[in-house]
Short mmCIF file of C-alpha atoms in Angstrom, two decimals:
data_model
loop_
_atom_site.label_atom_id
_atom_site.label_comp_id
_atom_site.label_asym_id
_atom_site.label_seq_id
_atom_site.Cartn_x
_atom_site.Cartn_y
_atom_site.Cartn_z
CA MET C 1 0.03 -0.04 -0.03
CA GLY C 2 2.83 2.40 0.86
CA GLU C 3 4.38 1.89 -2.56
CA THR C 4 0.99 2.58 -4.25
CA THR C 5 0.48 5.88 -2.27
CA SER C 6 4.09 7.02 -3.08
CA LEU C 7 3.49 6.34 -6.70
CA LEU C 8 0.33 8.32 -6.89
CA GLU C 9 1.94 11.12 -4.75
CA ARG C 10 4.81 11.46 -7.29
CA LEU C 11 2.15 11.53 -10.08
CA ALA C 12 0.38 14.30 -8.13
CA GLU C 13 3.59 16.28 -7.87
CA SER C 14 3.91 16.22 -11.60
CA LEU C 15 0.53 17.94 -12.11
CA ASP C 16 -0.41 21.52 -12.15
CA ASP C 17 -1.39 23.12 -8.84
CA ASP C 18 -5.11 23.33 -9.55
CA ARG C 19 -5.17 19.71 -10.51
CA ARG C 20 -2.97 18.41 -7.62
CA PRO C 21 -5.88 18.19 -4.86
CA LEU C 22 -7.95 15.85 -7.05
CA ALA C 23 -4.94 13.60 -7.47
CA PHE C 24 -4.49 13.57 -3.62
CA VAL C 25 -8.09 12.69 -3.28
CA ALA C 26 -7.77 9.79 -5.67
CA ALA C 27 -4.68 8.62 -3.91
CA GLY C 28 -6.38 8.79 -0.45
CA ALA C 29 -9.36 7.00 -1.66
CA VAL C 30 -7.23 4.11 -3.00
CA ALA C 31 -5.27 3.98 0.20
CA ALA C 32 -8.55 3.91 2.46
CA GLY C 33 -10.27 1.27 0.21
CA ILE C 34 -7.38 -1.07 0.22
CA ALA C 35 -7.13 -0.52 4.00
CA VAL C 36 -10.71 -1.20 4.77
CA ARG C 37 -10.77 -4.24 2.49
CA SER C 38 -7.62 -5.53 4.08
CA LEU C 39 -9.59 -5.98 7.38
CA GLY C 40 -11.11 -8.96 5.81
CA GLY C 41 -14.58 -7.85 6.94
CA LYS C 42 -17.99 -8.33 5.05
CA GLY C 43 -21.14 -6.33 4.77
CA PHE C 44 -20.80 -2.67 5.84
CA ALA C 45 -16.92 -2.69 5.94
CA MET C 46 -16.76 -4.28 2.42
CA TRP C 47 -19.16 -1.71 1.13
CA ILE C 48 -17.23 1.19 2.70
CA GLY C 49 -13.97 -0.14 1.12
CA ASN C 50 -15.56 -0.59 -2.38
CA SER C 51 -16.97 3.04 -2.03
CA PHE C 52 -13.58 4.44 -1.58
CA LEU C 53 -12.27 2.42 -4.51
CA ILE C 54 -15.14 3.75 -6.77
CA LEU C 55 -14.31 7.25 -5.69
CA ALA C 56 -10.73 6.71 -6.73
CA VAL C 57 -11.84 5.49 -10.24
CA VAL C 58 -14.08 8.42 -10.60
CA CYS C 59 -11.24 10.82 -9.68
CA GLY C 60 -8.96 8.83 -12.03
CA VAL C 61 -11.45 9.29 -14.96
CA ILE C 62 -11.67 13.04 -14.26
CA LEU C 63 -7.98 13.27 -14.21
CA LEU C 64 -7.72 11.44 -17.36
CA ILE C 65 -10.30 13.66 -19.18
CA ALA C 66 -9.29 17.04 -17.78
CA VAL C 67 -5.69 16.55 -16.91
CA ALA C 68 -4.19 14.47 -19.55
CA PRO C 69 -4.98 16.92 -22.41
CA ALA C 70 -3.38 19.73 -20.41
CA ALA C 71 -0.24 17.58 -19.90
CA PHE C 72 -0.28 16.74 -23.49
CA ARG C 73 -0.45 20.35 -24.35
CA ARG C 74 2.32 21.08 -22.03
CA ARG C 75 4.39 18.36 -23.66
CA VAL C 76 3.70 19.53 -27.07
CA GLY C 77 4.47 23.04 -26.01
CA ALA C 78 7.74 21.94 -24.52
CA LEU C 79 8.54 20.48 -27.76
CA THR C 80 7.54 23.51 -29.76
CA ASP C 81 9.56 25.70 -27.26
CA HIS C 82 12.48 23.48 -27.73
CA ALA C 83 12.25 23.61 -31.55
CA GLN C 84 12.01 27.28 -31.37
CA ALA C 85 15.05 27.44 -29.23
CA ASP C 86 16.90 25.25 -31.74
CA GLN C 87 15.52 27.59 -34.47
CA SER C 88 16.83 30.57 -32.70
CA ARG C 89 20.26 28.92 -32.31
CA ALA C 90 20.20 28.00 -35.98
CA THR C 91 20.59 31.65 -36.86
CA VAL C 92 23.13 33.79 -34.99
CA GLY C 93 21.91 37.23 -35.75
CA GLY C 94 19.24 39.25 -37.53
CA ARG C 95 18.90 40.90 -40.88
CA VAL C 96 21.28 44.13 -41.14
CA ILE C 97 24.70 42.72 -40.79
CA LEU C 98 27.92 44.77 -40.73
CA GLY C 99 30.76 42.87 -42.40
CA VAL C 100 34.49 43.55 -42.08
CA HIS C 101 37.50 41.88 -43.57
CA ALA C 102 40.61 42.85 -41.50
CA GLY C 103 43.76 42.24 -43.35
CA ARG C 104 47.43 43.01 -42.57
CA SER C 105 47.55 46.44 -44.02
CA ALA C 106 43.87 47.56 -44.45
CA ILE C 107 40.30 46.45 -43.95
CA GLU C 108 37.29 46.27 -46.27
CA TYR C 109 33.84 46.71 -44.88
CA GLY C 110 30.17 47.21 -45.85
CA ALA C 111 26.71 46.40 -44.62
CA VAL C 112 24.11 43.98 -45.91
CA LEU C 113 20.42 43.16 -45.61
CA ILE C 114 19.96 39.41 -45.52
CA ASP C 115 16.47 38.28 -46.04
CA GLY C 116 14.91 34.84 -46.02
CA ASP C 117 13.80 32.07 -43.54
CA PRO C 118 16.33 31.76 -40.81
CA ALA C 119 16.33 27.92 -41.35
CA GLN C 120 16.86 28.36 -45.10
CA PRO C 121 19.94 26.76 -46.39
CA LEU C 122 22.95 28.88 -47.12
CA GLY C 123 22.90 28.73 -50.95
CA GLY C 124 20.91 31.29 -52.78
CA LEU C 125 20.12 33.64 -49.82
CA PRO C 126 19.05 37.13 -51.11
CA ILE C 127 21.66 39.64 -50.13
CA LYS C 128 21.13 43.35 -50.53
CA GLU C 129 24.00 45.83 -50.21
CA ILE C 130 22.97 48.67 -48.15
CA ILE C 131 26.51 50.03 -48.01
CA PRO C 132 28.84 48.67 -50.80
CA THR C 133 32.55 47.76 -50.19
CA ARG C 134 34.79 50.42 -48.63
CA THR C 135 38.28 50.37 -47.72
CA ARG C 136 40.27 51.83 -44.87
CA ALA C 137 43.95 51.70 -44.26
CA HIS C 138 45.34 51.05 -40.70
CA PRO C 139 46.55 54.20 -39.03
CA GLY C 140 49.78 52.50 -38.14
CA SER C 141 51.26 48.98 -37.16
CA GLY C 142 50.36 46.66 -34.50
CA ARG C 143 47.28 45.46 -32.74
CA GLU C 144 46.03 48.98 -31.73
CA ALA C 145 45.89 50.14 -35.22
CA VAL C 146 43.93 46.98 -36.45
CA TYR C 147 41.33 47.45 -33.57
CA GLN C 148 41.16 51.15 -34.23
CA SER C 149 40.37 50.38 -37.96
CA ILE C 150 37.78 47.81 -37.16
CA ALA C 151 35.98 50.22 -34.55
CA GLY C 152 36.22 53.16 -36.90
CA ALA C 153 34.64 51.10 -39.82
CA LEU C 154 31.79 49.86 -37.58
CA VAL C 155 31.07 53.53 -36.55
CA ASP C 156 31.00 54.52 -40.14
CA LEU C 157 28.67 51.95 -41.03
CA ILE C 158 26.32 52.45 -38.07
CA ARG C 159 26.24 56.06 -38.96
CA ASP C 160 25.32 55.53 -42.56
CA ILE C 161 22.70 52.80 -42.07
CA GLY C 162 20.27 55.50 -41.03
CA ASP C 163 17.25 54.50 -39.16
CA ARG C 164 18.13 50.76 -39.28
CA THR C 165 19.21 48.91 -36.31
CA ALA C 166 22.34 46.87 -36.68
CA ASP C 167 21.74 43.41 -35.72
CA ALA C 168 25.23 41.77 -35.71
CA VAL C 169 28.80 42.22 -36.81
CA ALA C 170 30.73 39.66 -38.71
CA ILE C 171 34.52 39.90 -38.98
CA ALA C 172 36.77 37.85 -41.18
CA LEU C 173 40.47 37.64 -40.15
CA PRO C 174 43.54 35.78 -41.61
CA GLY C 175 44.50 33.04 -39.22
CA LEU C 176 43.04 30.11 -37.15
CA VAL C 177 39.73 31.35 -35.44
CA ASP C 178 38.08 29.83 -32.45
CA VAL C 179 34.39 30.55 -33.35
CA ARG C 180 32.98 29.42 -30.03
CA GLU C 181 35.45 31.81 -27.96
CA ARG C 182 35.37 34.61 -30.71
CA THR C 183 39.12 34.62 -30.50
CA LEU C 184 41.94 34.66 -32.97
CA GLU C 185 44.15 31.69 -31.99
CA SER C 186 46.89 32.12 -34.55
CA SER C 187 47.35 35.13 -37.03
CA ALA C 188 48.60 35.84 -40.33
CA GLY C 189 47.73 39.51 -40.19
CA GLY C 190 48.23 42.42 -37.87
CA LEU C 191 46.92 40.95 -34.61
CA PRO C 192 48.80 38.92 -32.24
CA PRO C 193 47.86 35.08 -31.40
CA ASN C 194 45.06 34.52 -28.92
CA SER C 195 43.48 38.00 -29.55
CA GLN C 196 40.01 38.12 -27.97
CA VAL C 197 38.83 40.20 -30.85
CA ALA C 198 35.05 40.41 -30.13
CA ASN C 199 35.76 41.73 -26.62
CA GLU C 200 38.34 44.08 -27.77
CA VAL C 201 36.26 45.58 -30.60
CA ALA C 202 33.14 45.81 -28.19
CA ARG C 203 35.12 47.61 -25.46
CA ARG C 204 36.56 50.20 -27.84
CA ILE C 205 33.12 50.95 -29.32
CA ILE C 206 31.44 51.20 -25.76
CA LYS C 207 34.09 53.31 -24.56
CA ASP C 208 35.10 55.63 -27.56
CA HIS C 209 31.90 55.51 -29.39
CA PRO C 210 28.76 55.17 -27.11
CA ALA C 211 26.32 56.60 -29.62
CA ALA C 212 27.12 53.90 -32.00
CA ALA C 213 26.75 51.26 -29.49
CA HIS C 214 23.05 52.47 -28.92
CA LYS C 215 22.37 51.50 -32.55
CA PHE C 216 22.74 47.86 -31.28
CA GLY C 217 20.44 48.70 -28.32
CA LEU C 218 23.19 47.74 -26.02
CA THR C 219 25.45 49.42 -23.57
CA ASP C 220 27.34 46.50 -22.08
CA VAL C 221 30.71 45.31 -23.43
CA ALA C 222 29.94 41.62 -22.91
CA ALA C 223 26.42 41.93 -24.54
CA LEU C 224 27.93 43.79 -27.57
CA ALA C 225 30.60 41.23 -27.87
CA GLY C 226 28.04 38.58 -28.11
CA ARG C 227 26.82 40.14 -31.37
CA ILE C 228 30.27 40.05 -32.92
CA TYR C 229 31.01 36.85 -34.88
CA LEU C 230 34.25 35.75 -36.14
CA ASP C 231 35.63 33.57 -38.88
CA ASN C 232 38.75 33.30 -40.89
CA ASP C 233 39.08 34.83 -44.30
CA ALA C 234 39.33 31.86 -46.59
CA ARG C 235 36.15 30.33 -45.12
CA ALA C 236 34.26 33.68 -45.74
CA ILE C 237 35.22 33.34 -49.41
CA GLY C 238 33.96 29.78 -49.44
CA ARG C 239 30.72 30.83 -47.73
CA TYR C 240 30.16 33.38 -50.49
CA VAL C 241 30.86 30.91 -53.20
CA VAL C 242 28.34 28.47 -51.75
CA ASN C 243 25.74 31.07 -51.62
CA GLN C 244 26.26 31.89 -55.31
CA ARG C 245 25.57 28.19 -56.17
CA ARG C 246 28.24 27.20 -58.59
CA GLN C 247 26.58 25.07 -61.18
CA GLY C 248 27.65 21.42 -60.86
CA TRP C 249 29.87 21.85 -57.93
CA HIS C 250 29.43 19.87 -54.83
CA ASN C 251 32.86 18.91 -53.23
CA TYR C 252 35.42 21.70 -53.72
CA ALA C 253 37.89 24.09 -52.08
CA CYS C 254 38.49 27.70 -52.32
CA ILE C 255 42.14 28.55 -51.65
CA LEU C 256 43.02 32.19 -50.59
CA VAL C 257 46.76 33.29 -50.89
CA SER C 258 47.55 36.37 -49.22
CA GLU C 259 49.41 37.06 -45.79
CA GLY C 260 48.95 33.28 -45.31
CA VAL C 261 47.50 30.41 -47.39
CA GLY C 262 44.08 29.24 -46.17
CA SER C 263 41.24 27.33 -47.62
CA CYS C 264 37.60 26.65 -47.23
CA LEU C 265 36.38 23.08 -47.86
CA ILE C 266 33.02 22.67 -49.17
CA LEU C 267 31.74 19.04 -49.01
CA GLY C 268 28.18 18.14 -50.11
CA SER C 269 27.57 21.76 -51.06
CA ARG C 270 27.92 22.76 -47.39
CA VAL C 271 30.88 24.65 -45.74
CA TYR C 272 32.94 22.02 -43.74
CA TYR C 273 34.15 23.34 -40.33
CA GLY C 274 35.74 20.26 -38.79
CA SER C 275 35.42 19.20 -35.15
CA PHE C 276 36.64 22.43 -33.74
CA THR C 277 36.22 24.91 -36.59
CA GLY C 278 39.67 24.58 -37.62
CA ALA C 279 39.21 22.98 -41.14
CA GLY C 280 40.94 24.29 -44.07
CA GLU C 281 44.38 25.21 -42.68
CA THR C 282 45.93 24.32 -46.13
CA GLY C 283 48.94 26.57 -45.37
CA HIS C 284 50.12 24.21 -42.61
CA GLN C 285 50.44 21.01 -44.68
CA THR C 286 54.09 19.92 -44.85
CA LEU C 287 55.50 19.82 -48.36
CA GLN C 288 58.93 18.58 -47.44
CA LEU C 289 60.03 17.45 -43.84
CA SER C 290 63.70 18.01 -43.10
CA ASP C 291 65.78 19.03 -40.16
CA ASP C 292 67.42 22.01 -41.95
CA ARG C 293 64.00 23.28 -43.54
CA VAL C 294 65.52 23.46 -46.94
CA LEU C 295 63.41 23.28 -50.09
CA HIS C 296 65.30 22.09 -53.17
CA LEU C 297 64.25 24.08 -56.21
CA GLY C 298 66.47 22.27 -58.74
CA GLY C 299 68.73 23.53 -61.42
CA SER C 300 66.10 25.14 -63.64
CA THR C 301 67.80 28.55 -63.77
CA GLY C 302 70.92 27.07 -65.39
CA ASP C 303 73.07 27.39 -62.33
CA SER C 304 73.71 24.77 -59.68
CA ALA C 305 70.70 23.51 -57.83
CA ALA C 306 68.99 26.30 -55.79
CA GLU C 307 68.05 25.86 -52.13
CA LEU C 308 65.62 27.95 -50.24
CA VAL C 309 66.03 27.85 -46.40
CA VAL C 310 62.22 28.15 -45.10
CA PRO C 311 61.74 30.01 -41.77
CA ASP C 312 59.74 28.42 -39.10
CA CYS C 313 55.86 28.73 -39.40
CA ARG C 314 53.96 30.90 -37.12
CA CYS C 315 52.20 27.88 -35.80
CA ARG C 316 55.50 26.62 -34.44
CA LYS C 317 54.91 23.13 -35.66
CA ALA C 318 57.66 21.18 -37.36
CA GLY C 319 58.03 20.87 -41.05
CA LEU C 320 58.36 23.00 -44.16
CA HIS C 321 55.01 24.52 -44.33
CA PHE C 322 53.28 25.44 -47.70
CA GLU C 323 52.15 28.85 -46.27
CA MET C 324 55.75 29.95 -45.52
CA ILE C 325 56.68 29.30 -49.29
CA ALA C 326 53.49 30.28 -51.08
CA ASN C 327 52.39 33.57 -49.24
CA ASP C 328 53.29 37.07 -50.00
CA VAL C 329 56.54 37.10 -48.24
CA GLY C 330 57.52 33.52 -49.32
CA VAL C 331 57.26 34.17 -52.92
CA VAL C 332 59.84 36.89 -52.75
CA SER C 333 62.13 34.55 -50.69
CA MET C 334 61.72 31.94 -53.45
CA ALA C 335 62.64 34.40 -56.09
CA GLN C 336 65.90 35.40 -54.11
CA ALA C 337 66.88 31.87 -53.63
CA LEU C 338 66.60 30.92 -57.27
CA ASN C 339 69.16 33.25 -58.17
CA PRO C 340 70.59 35.65 -55.65
CA LYS C 341 72.81 37.62 -58.07
CA ILE C 342 69.90 38.21 -60.49
CA PHE C 343 67.64 39.19 -57.56
CA ALA C 344 70.15 41.53 -56.10
CA GLY C 345 70.52 43.30 -59.54
CA LEU C 346 66.69 43.82 -59.55
CA ALA C 347 66.65 45.19 -56.07
CA GLU C 348 69.54 47.51 -56.88
CA ALA C 349 67.69 48.88 -60.05
CA LEU C 350 64.59 49.35 -57.82
CA GLY C 351 66.65 51.29 -55.28
CA LEU C 352 66.12 48.87 -52.47
CA ALA C 353 68.72 48.73 -49.71
CA PRO C 354 69.83 45.05 -48.81
CA GLU C 355 67.76 45.44 -45.47
CA ASN C 356 64.51 46.21 -47.30
CA VAL C 357 62.23 43.52 -48.49
CA MET C 358 60.96 43.69 -52.01
CA ARG C 359 57.21 43.73 -52.38
CA TYR C 360 55.70 40.81 -54.05
CA ASP C 361 53.50 42.85 -56.43
CA VAL C 362 56.58 44.89 -57.55
CA LEU C 363 58.48 41.67 -58.19
CA LEU C 364 55.58 40.19 -60.23
CA ALA C 365 55.13 43.54 -62.17
CA ALA C 366 58.84 43.11 -63.23
CA ALA C 367 58.22 39.46 -64.20
CA GLU C 368 55.14 40.62 -66.13
CA ARG C 369 57.27 43.04 -68.09
CA SER C 370 60.12 40.61 -68.65
CA LEU C 371 57.85 37.91 -69.96
CA GLY C 372 56.03 40.05 -72.58
CA SER C 373 53.30 42.19 -70.85
CA GLU C 374 52.99 45.62 -69.46
CA ALA C 375 53.24 46.19 -65.75
CA PRO C 376 49.91 47.32 -64.16
CA ALA C 377 49.31 51.18 -64.24
CA HIS C 378 49.64 51.47 -60.46
CA LEU C 379 52.97 49.83 -60.56
CA GLN C 380 54.90 51.59 -63.28
CA LEU C 381 58.54 50.50 -63.15
CA PRO C 382 61.54 52.72 -63.41
CA ALA C 383 63.19 52.88 -66.71
CA ALA C 384 66.38 51.19 -65.41
CA VAL C 385 64.30 48.28 -64.30
CA ALA C 386 62.32 47.97 -67.52
CA ASP C 387 65.66 47.80 -69.57
CA LEU C 388 67.19 45.20 -67.07
CA VAL C 389 64.30 42.88 -67.13
CA ASP C 390 64.07 42.94 -70.98
CA SER C 391 67.22 40.92 -71.13
CA ASP C 392 67.44 37.22 -71.98
CA ALA C 393 68.85 36.51 -68.57
CA TYR C 394 65.94 37.84 -66.70
CA ARG C 395 63.38 36.19 -69.02
CA THR C 396 64.96 32.92 -68.14
CA TYR C 397 65.06 33.74 -64.46
CA PHE C 398 61.39 34.85 -64.20
CA ALA C 399 60.27 31.83 -66.44
CA ALA C 400 61.78 29.60 -63.80
CA PHE C 401 60.36 31.54 -60.97
CA ILE C 402 56.87 31.38 -62.41
CA ASN C 403 57.26 27.71 -63.08
CA GLN C 404 58.39 26.89 -59.55
CA TYR C 405 55.59 28.67 -57.91
CA ALA C 406 52.90 27.07 -60.21
CA ARG C 407 54.22 23.68 -59.17
CA LEU C 408 54.14 24.34 -55.48
CA LEU C 409 50.70 25.69 -55.75
CA ALA C 410 49.65 22.77 -57.69
CA ILE C 411 51.02 20.28 -55.35
CA GLY C 412 49.31 21.96 -52.29
CA ALA C 413 45.94 21.93 -54.28
CA ALA C 414 46.46 18.35 -55.37
CA ASN C 415 46.96 17.13 -51.84
CA LEU C 416 43.35 18.35 -51.12
CA VAL C 417 41.97 17.09 -54.29
CA ASN C 418 43.41 13.63 -54.02
CA VAL C 419 42.46 13.16 -50.34
CA LEU C 420 38.96 14.54 -50.36
CA ASP C 421 38.24 13.69 -54.08
CA LEU C 422 37.21 17.24 -54.86
CA ASP C 423 35.71 18.33 -58.22
CA ASN C 424 37.22 21.75 -58.24
CA VAL C 425 39.76 24.10 -56.44
CA VAL C 426 39.35 27.75 -56.91
CA PHE C 427 42.32 30.09 -56.32
CA THR C 428 41.92 33.80 -55.17
CA GLY C 429 43.62 36.39 -53.23
CA PRO C 430 46.14 39.19 -54.16
CA VAL C 431 49.18 37.01 -54.55
CA VAL C 432 47.46 34.72 -57.02
CA SER C 433 45.75 37.56 -58.74
CA ALA C 434 49.24 39.08 -59.40
CA PHE C 435 50.61 35.89 -60.78
CA ASP C 436 47.47 35.30 -62.96
CA ARG C 437 48.26 38.41 -65.08
CA ILE C 438 51.22 36.39 -66.42
CA ASP C 439 49.81 34.01 -69.07
CA MET C 440 52.62 31.48 -68.38
CA PHE C 441 51.35 30.98 -65.02
CA SER C 442 47.92 29.61 -65.74
CA GLN C 443 49.39 27.37 -68.38
CA ARG C 444 52.01 25.92 -65.98
CA LEU C 445 49.35 25.58 -63.09
CA GLN C 446 47.28 23.41 -65.44
CA ALA C 447 50.07 21.33 -66.58
CA TYR C 448 51.20 20.48 -63.06
CA ARG C 449 47.47 19.75 -62.09
CA ALA C 450 47.68 16.97 -64.79
CA GLN C 451 50.98 15.84 -63.26
CA TYR C 452 49.77 15.64 -59.61
CA VAL C 453 46.05 15.18 -59.49
CA ILE C 454 44.84 11.60 -59.89
CA ARG C 455 41.57 12.35 -61.76
CA GLU C 456 43.07 15.42 -63.57
CA ASP C 457 40.47 15.30 -66.31
CA ARG C 458 37.63 15.72 -63.92
CA VAL C 459 38.86 18.42 -61.60
CA GLY C 460 39.00 22.09 -62.43
CA MET C 461 41.50 24.52 -61.02
CA PRO C 462 40.20 27.96 -62.02
CA ILE C 463 41.54 31.19 -60.82
CA GLU C 464 39.00 33.83 -59.81
CA PRO C 465 40.73 36.95 -58.58
CA HIS C 466 37.31 38.88 -57.95
CA LEU C 467 36.35 36.43 -55.11
CA ALA C 468 38.61 38.16 -52.68
CA ASP C 469 36.73 41.27 -53.10
CA HIS C 470 33.67 39.63 -51.41
CA ILE C 471 35.28 38.36 -48.06
CA TRP C 472 33.36 40.72 -45.86
CA GLU C 473 30.05 39.61 -47.60
CA GLY C 474 30.96 35.97 -47.05
CA ALA C 475 31.75 36.80 -43.34
CA ALA C 476 28.24 38.45 -43.08
CA LEU C 477 26.64 35.27 -44.32
CA VAL C 478 27.56 33.39 -40.99
CA ILE C 479 24.25 34.92 -39.86
CA ARG C 480 22.38 32.32 -41.95
CA ASP C 481 24.98 29.57 -41.96
CA LEU C 482 23.34 26.82 -39.87
CA ASP C 483 26.53 24.73 -39.60
CA TYR C 484 28.46 27.74 -38.17
CA ALA C 485 25.56 28.25 -35.78
CA ASP C 486 25.93 24.71 -34.34
CA PHE C 487 29.28 25.68 -32.87
CA MET C 488 27.73 28.74 -31.22
CA ARG C 489 25.37 26.53 -29.03
CA PRO C 490 26.28 26.38 -25.37
#
């Protein structure tokens, strides 16, 4: 009897307050009926015991009719609330999104209006530019200059969106980003490793631009930081490409070559983040592992075999990392290693002191001129340089340089293609764009694709320089990226 009473009491505790007395009456009636009948009597005692049990049955019927539907409604409501909670977590912001791409020397930014169902897949979302792409140079070097640029850009955007309310900020950064913590773990740009970017940006806006903070309806640093989302720049490009729905592409990669070398992997037409949002760190693949960190470039310049001593990667892991050869600084080091004498002659013609590093775009402008094209208008070469690079020695040198870089880029891409069975690899970014102006580069890249990719006849390797212009828009699309939102759940 005690176990029965306890069971009914637990049932009563699970009911609403207004239904609980009825449950206690039923429990009491059952207990009394069982107690009276257990006396073993007949006649009046049996009648009393049966009456209690009948009362319990009546109360049970009333509970079943009146309470069960309410409990059912509560259960359905709980499921609906849970679904709505999941729905709210499936989108990490609202509609007006401020997008920022923070590079090493400057940032690009703008504002978009993103429409559509929050649960709608990423591809094909309508994006309306409220404020088109703007550019802002950092006021100096170092972390403070980068944060000032980001905060200043956001203040500009908030001022210019008029009466609209800013729902969220999305920032794309070069390096390894911890999406959950909104932190830059390792950096290829102007911020140091382990930078708490969301908090730092929010703090500067609250402190220095309180009127702008009110546009978010927030005055607390932590609350504003909660509206600032981070991702790396390569994945922002991939997200933009997914949203453009490239016809017939399902499994592909977008490789961005700039201050570093990063990629976004798209598998099954969805951005792949990995277990900890670190997927796509293409720049940290090891092309040749050796104790002395030497890349043997071969004797393609006509001299003895050239060797390039590659510095340690920023990630501090062992090996000769792809990024340290193929990024904006690495290409210049490669050109110098191929033939130090010829490189020194070019630097002297450019008026560079030995301690000054040649810019990659100037180097490639010289290569462009040497191999038969005019240098870009914004990079007009001095007459002394033009005369120098028109010689046969420099044509041979630059041809070897272009060939070597195309080979290394193709090997890095082929590693991804062969392991993941991709159907396309898209190259973009300022370094690749500068190489792409030279006809020979694309030809050599496609030739090495056939040499290193297993199914070379089924895999495309297009170069799309313009994609890098949309990094800030790709960053803003995190607001509707359901896979990104999964990592924001507590």
